[in-house]
Amino acid sequence: MMIDKDTQGAATATVTVGDVVFGGQRLVLIAGPCTVEDRTQMIEIACAVKEAGAVMLRGGAFKPRSSPYAFQGLCEEGLEILAEARERTGLPVVTEVLESSQLPTVAAVADMLQIGSRNMHNSVLLRDAGASGKPVLLKRGMSATIQEYLYAAEYVLSAGGRHVVLCERGVRTFETATRFTLDLSAVPLLKEQTWLPVIADPSHGTGKASLVPPMARAAVACGADGVIMEVHPCPDCALCDGDQSITPELYYNLVKELRAVAQVVGRDI
Ligand code: PEP
Ligand code: MN
């Protein structure tokens, strides 16, 4: 397969999004709210995470929600707000695309397309995202084996996509104390088997804000090329995923810890 390591030599390839390089010496910290709620919220968080050391912004405009009655995101307006947050901070933006028909709209604003866990098996979307030429952040399906995940990445690459970053975001297990089980062994395993950069998402991977800092430290320690986290100034008021969102203050302190851990494993932040 195209993603197999031996077809590309030993090293992890780099994926570039604006000034940000995945898979290099420097780890990529992505942060922002689960979902874009309003202009003030997004700009406030964007400025705060930039000051803390994040190099890319996240925020959902089109949200994949379990319930059809839950807030589905601000859609096009959310994209406009993300563009404004990028303008204010200079940080590139990653945001989710839910279906192929949204690709032109989302790709017009996003620097990187997120394909979420629920869509990892959507081969049509994977192909169309690959064909768009935009960098893709491909999250692991919550019930996907490593092999299925690799095939999903292969769909993007085989359609012409060259810039794919993998993201371990937790899988379903028998455990109910956490939202998902963050499979950190997938990080070194994927890096062993493919040349793609691999990041981790301890927010969705645990579903609990208190577990995000320790699992983020562990992700850096096990060789992740970056960490994506949900940050919200008022997690209790968040419209989506408040339980797993950390405050900007906590994020600021966490980045300092991650910097120290990165140094131990020969990386920089
Ligand atoms: C998200 O990043 O907000 C999200 C919905 O992620 P996942 O697809 O991993 O659940
Ligand atoms: Mn979320």
CSV table of C-alpha atoms and ligand atoms in Angstrom, one decimal:
chain,number,residue,atom,x,y,z
A,1,MET,CA,0.0,0.0,0.0
A,2,MET,CA,1.1,3.6,-0.5
A,3,ILE,CA,1.1,4.3,3.3
A,4,ASP,CA,3.4,1.4,4.0
A,5,LYS,CA,6.7,2.6,5.5
A,6,ASP,CA,8.9,0.5,3.2
A,7,THR,CA,7.6,2.2,0.1
A,8,GLN,CA,8.8,5.6,1.3
A,9,GLY,CA,12.0,4.9,3.2
A,10,ALA,CA,12.5,5.1,6.9
A,11,ALA,CA,11.4,8.5,8.1
A,12,THR,CA,8.0,10.0,8.8
A,13,ALA,CA,7.0,12.3,6.0
A,14,THR,CA,6.3,15.8,6.8
A,15,VAL,CA,2.8,17.3,6.1
A,16,THR,CA,2.8,21.1,5.8
A,17,VAL,CA,-0.2,23.3,6.6
A,18,GLY,CA,0.7,27.0,6.2
A,19,ASP,CA,3.7,27.5,8.5
A,20,VAL,CA,3.0,24.4,10.5
A,21,VAL,CA,4.9,21.2,9.8
A,22,PHE,CA,3.6,17.8,11.1
A,23,GLY,CA,6.2,15.0,11.5
A,24,GLY,CA,9.2,17.2,12.0
A,25,GLN,CA,11.3,17.9,15.1
A,26,ARG,CA,8.7,20.3,16.5
A,27,LEU,CA,5.4,18.9,17.8
A,28,VAL,CA,2.2,20.4,16.5
A,29,LEU,CA,-0.2,21.7,19.2
A,30,ILE,CA,-3.8,22.2,17.9
A,31,ALA,CA,-6.4,23.7,20.2
A,32,GLY,CA,-9.8,25.4,20.2
A,33,PRO,CA,-13.4,24.7,21.2
A,34,CYS,CA,-15.2,21.6,20.2
A,35,THR,CA,-17.6,23.7,18.2
A,36,VAL,CA,-17.6,27.3,17.1
A,37,GLU,CA,-20.3,28.9,19.2
A,38,ASP,CA,-20.0,32.6,18.4
A,39,ARG,CA,-17.5,35.2,17.2
A,40,THR,CA,-16.4,36.5,20.6
A,41,GLN,CA,-15.9,33.0,22.0
A,42,MET,CA,-13.8,31.8,19.1
A,43,ILE,CA,-11.6,34.9,18.9
A,44,GLU,CA,-11.1,34.8,22.7
A,45,ILE,CA,-10.0,31.1,22.7
A,46,ALA,CA,-7.9,31.5,19.6
A,47,CYS,CA,-5.9,34.4,21.1
A,48,ALA,CA,-5.5,32.5,24.4
A,49,VAL,CA,-4.3,29.2,22.9
A,50,LYS,CA,-1.9,31.1,20.6
A,51,GLU,CA,-0.4,32.8,23.6
A,52,ALA,CA,-0.1,29.4,25.3
A,53,GLY,CA,1.8,28.0,22.4
A,54,ALA,CA,-0.7,26.3,20.1
A,55,VAL,CA,0.2,26.6,16.4
A,56,MET,CA,-3.1,25.6,14.8
A,57,LEU,CA,-6.8,26.3,15.6
A,58,ARG,CA,-9.6,23.8,15.8
A,59,GLY,CA,-13.3,24.4,15.9
A,60,GLY,CA,-16.3,22.6,14.4
A,61,ALA,CA,-18.6,24.4,12.1
A,62,PHE,CA,-20.4,21.3,10.8
A,63,LYS,CA,-20.8,19.0,13.8
A,64,PRO,CA,-21.5,15.3,13.8
A,65,ARG,CA,-23.8,14.9,16.8
A,66,SER,CA,-25.1,11.7,18.2
A,67,SER,CA,-28.6,13.2,18.5
A,68,PRO,CA,-30.3,14.9,15.6
A,69,TYR,CA,-31.8,17.3,18.1
A,70,ALA,CA,-28.4,18.5,19.5
A,71,PHE,CA,-26.8,21.7,18.2
A,72,GLN,CA,-25.4,20.9,14.8
A,73,GLY,CA,-23.0,23.8,14.5
A,74,LEU,CA,-23.1,27.2,13.0
A,75,CYS,CA,-22.3,25.8,9.6
A,76,GLU,CA,-21.3,28.5,7.0
A,77,GLU,CA,-21.3,31.2,9.7
A,78,GLY,CA,-19.0,29.1,11.8
A,79,LEU,CA,-16.6,28.9,8.9
A,80,GLU,CA,-16.6,32.7,8.6
A,81,ILE,CA,-15.8,33.0,12.2
A,82,LEU,CA,-12.9,30.5,11.9
A,83,ALA,CA,-11.5,32.6,9.0
A,84,GLU,CA,-11.7,35.7,11.2
A,85,ALA,CA,-9.9,33.8,14.1
A,86,ARG,CA,-7.2,32.9,11.6
A,87,GLU,CA,-6.8,36.5,10.4
A,88,ARG,CA,-6.6,37.7,14.0
A,89,THR,CA,-4.0,35.1,15.1
A,90,GLY,CA,-2.2,34.0,12.0
A,91,LEU,CA,-2.9,30.4,13.0
A,92,PRO,CA,-4.1,27.9,10.3
A,93,VAL,CA,-7.5,26.3,10.9
A,94,VAL,CA,-8.6,22.6,10.9
A,95,THR,CA,-12.3,22.0,10.8
A,96,GLU,CA,-14.5,19.0,10.0
A,97,VAL,CA,-16.2,18.2,6.7
A,98,LEU,CA,-19.2,15.9,7.2
A,99,GLU,CA,-20.0,15.0,3.6
A,100,SER,CA,-18.7,15.4,0.1
A,101,SER,CA,-21.2,18.0,-0.9
A,102,GLN,CA,-19.7,20.3,1.8
A,103,LEU,CA,-16.2,20.0,0.5
A,104,PRO,CA,-16.1,23.1,-1.7
A,105,THR,CA,-17.5,25.2,1.1
A,106,VAL,CA,-15.3,23.9,3.9
A,107,ALA,CA,-12.2,23.7,1.7
A,108,ALA,CA,-12.6,27.4,0.8
A,109,VAL,CA,-11.9,28.3,4.4
A,110,ALA,CA,-10.1,25.4,6.1
A,111,ASP,CA,-6.4,25.0,5.9
A,112,MET,CA,-6.8,21.4,6.8
A,113,LEU,CA,-9.9,19.2,6.5
A,114,GLN,CA,-10.9,17.0,9.5
A,115,ILE,CA,-12.5,13.7,8.7
A,116,GLY,CA,-14.1,12.6,12.0
A,117,SER,CA,-14.3,9.3,13.7
A,118,ARG,CA,-17.9,8.7,12.5
A,119,ASN,CA,-16.8,9.2,8.9
A,120,MET,CA,-13.6,7.2,8.9
A,121,HIS,CA,-15.4,4.5,7.0
A,122,ASN,CA,-17.0,6.8,4.5
A,123,SER,CA,-14.9,5.8,1.5
A,124,VAL,CA,-16.6,8.4,-0.8
A,125,LEU,CA,-15.8,11.2,1.5
A,126,LEU,CA,-12.2,9.9,1.9
A,127,ARG,CA,-11.7,9.8,-1.8
A,128,ASP,CA,-13.3,13.2,-2.5
A,129,ALA,CA,-11.2,14.8,0.3
A,130,GLY,CA,-8.1,13.2,-1.1
A,131,ALA,CA,-8.9,14.5,-4.6
A,132,SER,CA,-9.4,18.0,-3.2
A,133,GLY,CA,-5.7,18.3,-2.6
A,134,LYS,CA,-6.2,19.8,0.9
A,135,PRO,CA,-4.3,18.4,3.8
A,136,VAL,CA,-6.5,15.9,5.8
A,137,LEU,CA,-6.6,15.2,9.5
A,138,LEU,CA,-8.0,11.7,9.5
A,139,LYS,CA,-9.3,10.6,12.9
A,140,ARG,CA,-9.5,6.9,13.8
A,141,GLY,CA,-12.9,5.4,13.7
A,142,MET,CA,-14.0,4.7,17.3
A,143,SER,CA,-14.5,1.0,16.4
A,144,ALA,CA,-11.9,0.7,13.7
A,145,THR,CA,-9.0,-1.7,13.9
A,146,ILE,CA,-5.6,-0.4,12.9
A,147,GLN,CA,-5.9,-2.3,9.6
A,148,GLU,CA,-9.2,-0.6,8.8
A,149,TYR,CA,-7.7,2.8,9.8
A,150,LEU,CA,-4.8,2.2,7.4
A,151,TYR,CA,-7.2,1.4,4.6
A,152,ALA,CA,-9.1,4.6,5.3
A,153,ALA,CA,-5.8,6.6,5.0
A,154,GLU,CA,-5.1,4.7,1.8
A,155,TYR,CA,-8.4,5.8,0.3
A,156,VAL,CA,-7.3,9.4,0.7
A,157,LEU,CA,-3.8,8.8,-0.7
A,158,SER,CA,-5.0,6.7,-3.6
A,159,ALA,CA,-7.3,9.5,-4.7
A,160,GLY,CA,-4.3,11.8,-5.0
A,161,GLY,CA,-4.2,13.2,-1.5
A,162,ARG,CA,-0.5,13.5,-0.4
A,163,HIS,CA,-1.0,15.2,2.9
A,164,VAL,CA,-2.6,13.0,5.5
A,165,VAL,CA,-2.1,13.2,9.3
A,166,LEU,CA,-3.5,10.4,11.5
A,167,CYS,CA,-5.1,11.0,14.9
A,168,GLU,CA,-5.7,8.5,17.6
A,169,ARG,CA,-8.9,9.7,19.4
A,170,GLY,CA,-9.9,6.7,21.4
A,171,VAL,CA,-11.8,3.5,20.7
A,172,ARG,CA,-14.8,1.8,22.2
A,173,THR,CA,-14.1,-0.9,24.8
A,174,PHE,CA,-16.0,-2.5,27.6
A,175,GLU,CA,-15.0,0.4,29.8
A,176,THR,CA,-17.6,3.0,30.7
A,177,ALA,CA,-15.7,5.1,33.2
A,178,THR,CA,-14.2,7.0,30.3
A,179,ARG,CA,-15.9,8.1,27.2
A,180,PHE,CA,-13.5,6.2,25.0
A,181,THR,CA,-10.3,4.3,25.6
A,182,LEU,CA,-7.4,6.3,24.3
A,183,ASP,CA,-5.3,3.7,22.5
A,184,LEU,CA,-1.9,5.3,22.9
A,185,SER,CA,-0.1,2.1,21.6
A,186,ALA,CA,-1.6,3.0,18.3
A,187,VAL,CA,0.7,6.0,18.1
A,188,PRO,CA,4.0,4.2,17.9
A,189,LEU,CA,2.4,1.3,16.1
A,190,LEU,CA,1.1,3.6,13.3
A,191,LYS,CA,4.4,5.3,13.1
A,192,GLU,CA,6.1,1.9,12.8
A,193,GLN,CA,3.9,0.9,10.0
A,194,THR,CA,3.4,4.0,8.0
A,195,TRP,CA,5.3,7.2,7.1
A,196,LEU,CA,2.4,9.4,8.0
A,197,PRO,CA,2.6,11.8,11.0
A,198,VAL,CA,0.4,10.7,14.0
A,199,ILE,CA,-1.1,13.0,16.6
A,200,ALA,CA,-3.3,12.2,19.6
A,201,ASP,CA,-6.6,13.6,20.9
A,202,PRO,CA,-6.8,13.1,24.7
A,203,SER,CA,-10.1,15.2,24.8
A,204,HIS,CA,-12.3,12.8,22.9
A,205,GLY,CA,-10.0,9.9,23.9
A,206,THR,CA,-11.0,10.3,27.6
A,207,GLY,CA,-14.1,12.5,27.7
A,208,LYS,CA,-12.9,13.9,31.0
A,209,ALA,CA,-11.1,17.2,31.4
A,210,SER,CA,-9.1,15.9,34.4
A,211,LEU,CA,-7.6,13.1,32.3
A,212,VAL,CA,-6.6,15.4,29.4
A,213,PRO,CA,-3.3,16.7,30.9
A,214,PRO,CA,-1.9,13.3,32.0
A,215,MET,CA,-2.9,11.7,28.7
A,216,ALA,CA,-1.5,14.6,26.7
A,217,ARG,CA,1.8,14.2,28.5
A,218,ALA,CA,1.7,10.5,27.8
A,219,ALA,CA,1.0,11.1,24.1
A,220,VAL,CA,4.0,13.3,23.8
A,221,ALA,CA,6.1,10.7,25.7
A,222,CYS,CA,5.1,7.9,23.3
A,223,GLY,CA,6.1,9.8,20.3
A,224,ALA,CA,3.0,11.6,19.0
A,225,ASP,CA,3.8,14.3,16.4
A,226,GLY,CA,1.3,16.5,18.0
A,227,VAL,CA,-1.7,16.8,20.3
A,228,ILE,CA,-5.2,18.2,19.5
A,229,MET,CA,-7.2,19.4,22.5
A,230,GLU,CA,-10.5,21.1,23.2
A,231,VAL,CA,-10.2,24.4,25.1
A,232,HIS,CA,-13.2,26.5,26.4
A,233,PRO,CA,-13.2,29.5,28.8
A,234,CYS,CA,-16.3,28.1,30.4
A,235,PRO,CA,-16.5,24.3,30.0
A,236,ASP,CA,-19.8,24.2,31.9
A,237,CYS,CA,-21.4,26.5,29.4
A,238,ALA,CA,-19.9,24.8,26.3
A,239,LEU,CA,-22.6,23.8,23.7
A,240,CYS,CA,-20.6,20.6,22.9
A,241,ASP,CA,-18.1,18.4,24.8
A,242,GLY,CA,-17.8,20.7,27.9
A,243,ASP,CA,-16.9,17.7,30.1
A,244,GLN,CA,-13.7,17.1,28.2
A,245,SER,CA,-12.8,20.8,27.6
A,246,ILE,CA,-10.0,22.4,29.6
A,247,THR,CA,-9.7,26.1,30.3
A,248,PRO,CA,-7.2,28.4,28.6
A,249,GLU,CA,-5.4,28.8,31.9
A,250,LEU,CA,-5.0,25.1,32.3
A,251,TYR,CA,-3.9,24.8,28.7
A,252,TYR,CA,-1.3,27.4,29.2
A,253,ASN,CA,0.3,25.4,32.1
A,254,LEU,CA,-0.1,22.1,30.3
A,255,VAL,CA,1.9,23.4,27.3
A,256,LYS,CA,4.8,24.1,29.6
A,257,GLU,CA,4.7,20.6,30.9
A,258,LEU,CA,4.4,19.2,27.4
A,259,ARG,CA,7.5,21.2,26.4
A,260,ALA,CA,9.4,19.5,29.2
A,261,VAL,CA,8.2,16.0,28.2
A,262,ALA,CA,9.0,16.7,24.5
A,263,GLN,CA,12.6,17.5,25.4
A,264,VAL,CA,13.0,14.2,27.2
A,265,VAL,CA,12.0,12.4,24.0
A,266,GLY,CA,14.2,14.6,21.8
A,267,ARG,CA,11.5,16.8,20.4
A,268,ASP,CA,10.6,20.5,20.7
A,269,ILE,CA,7.4,22.5,21.2
B,1,PEP,C1,-14.3,16.7,17.2
B,1,PEP,O1,-13.1,16.8,16.9
B,1,PEP,O2,-15.0,17.5,17.8
B,1,PEP,C2,-14.9,15.4,16.9
B,1,PEP,C3,-16.2,15.2,16.7
B,1,PEP,O3,-14.0,14.4,16.9
B,1,PEP,P1,-14.2,12.8,16.7
B,1,PEP,O4,-14.6,12.7,15.2
B,1,PEP,O5,-12.9,12.2,17.0
B,1,PEP,O6,-15.3,12.3,17.6
B,2,MN,MN,-15.6,17.6,20.3
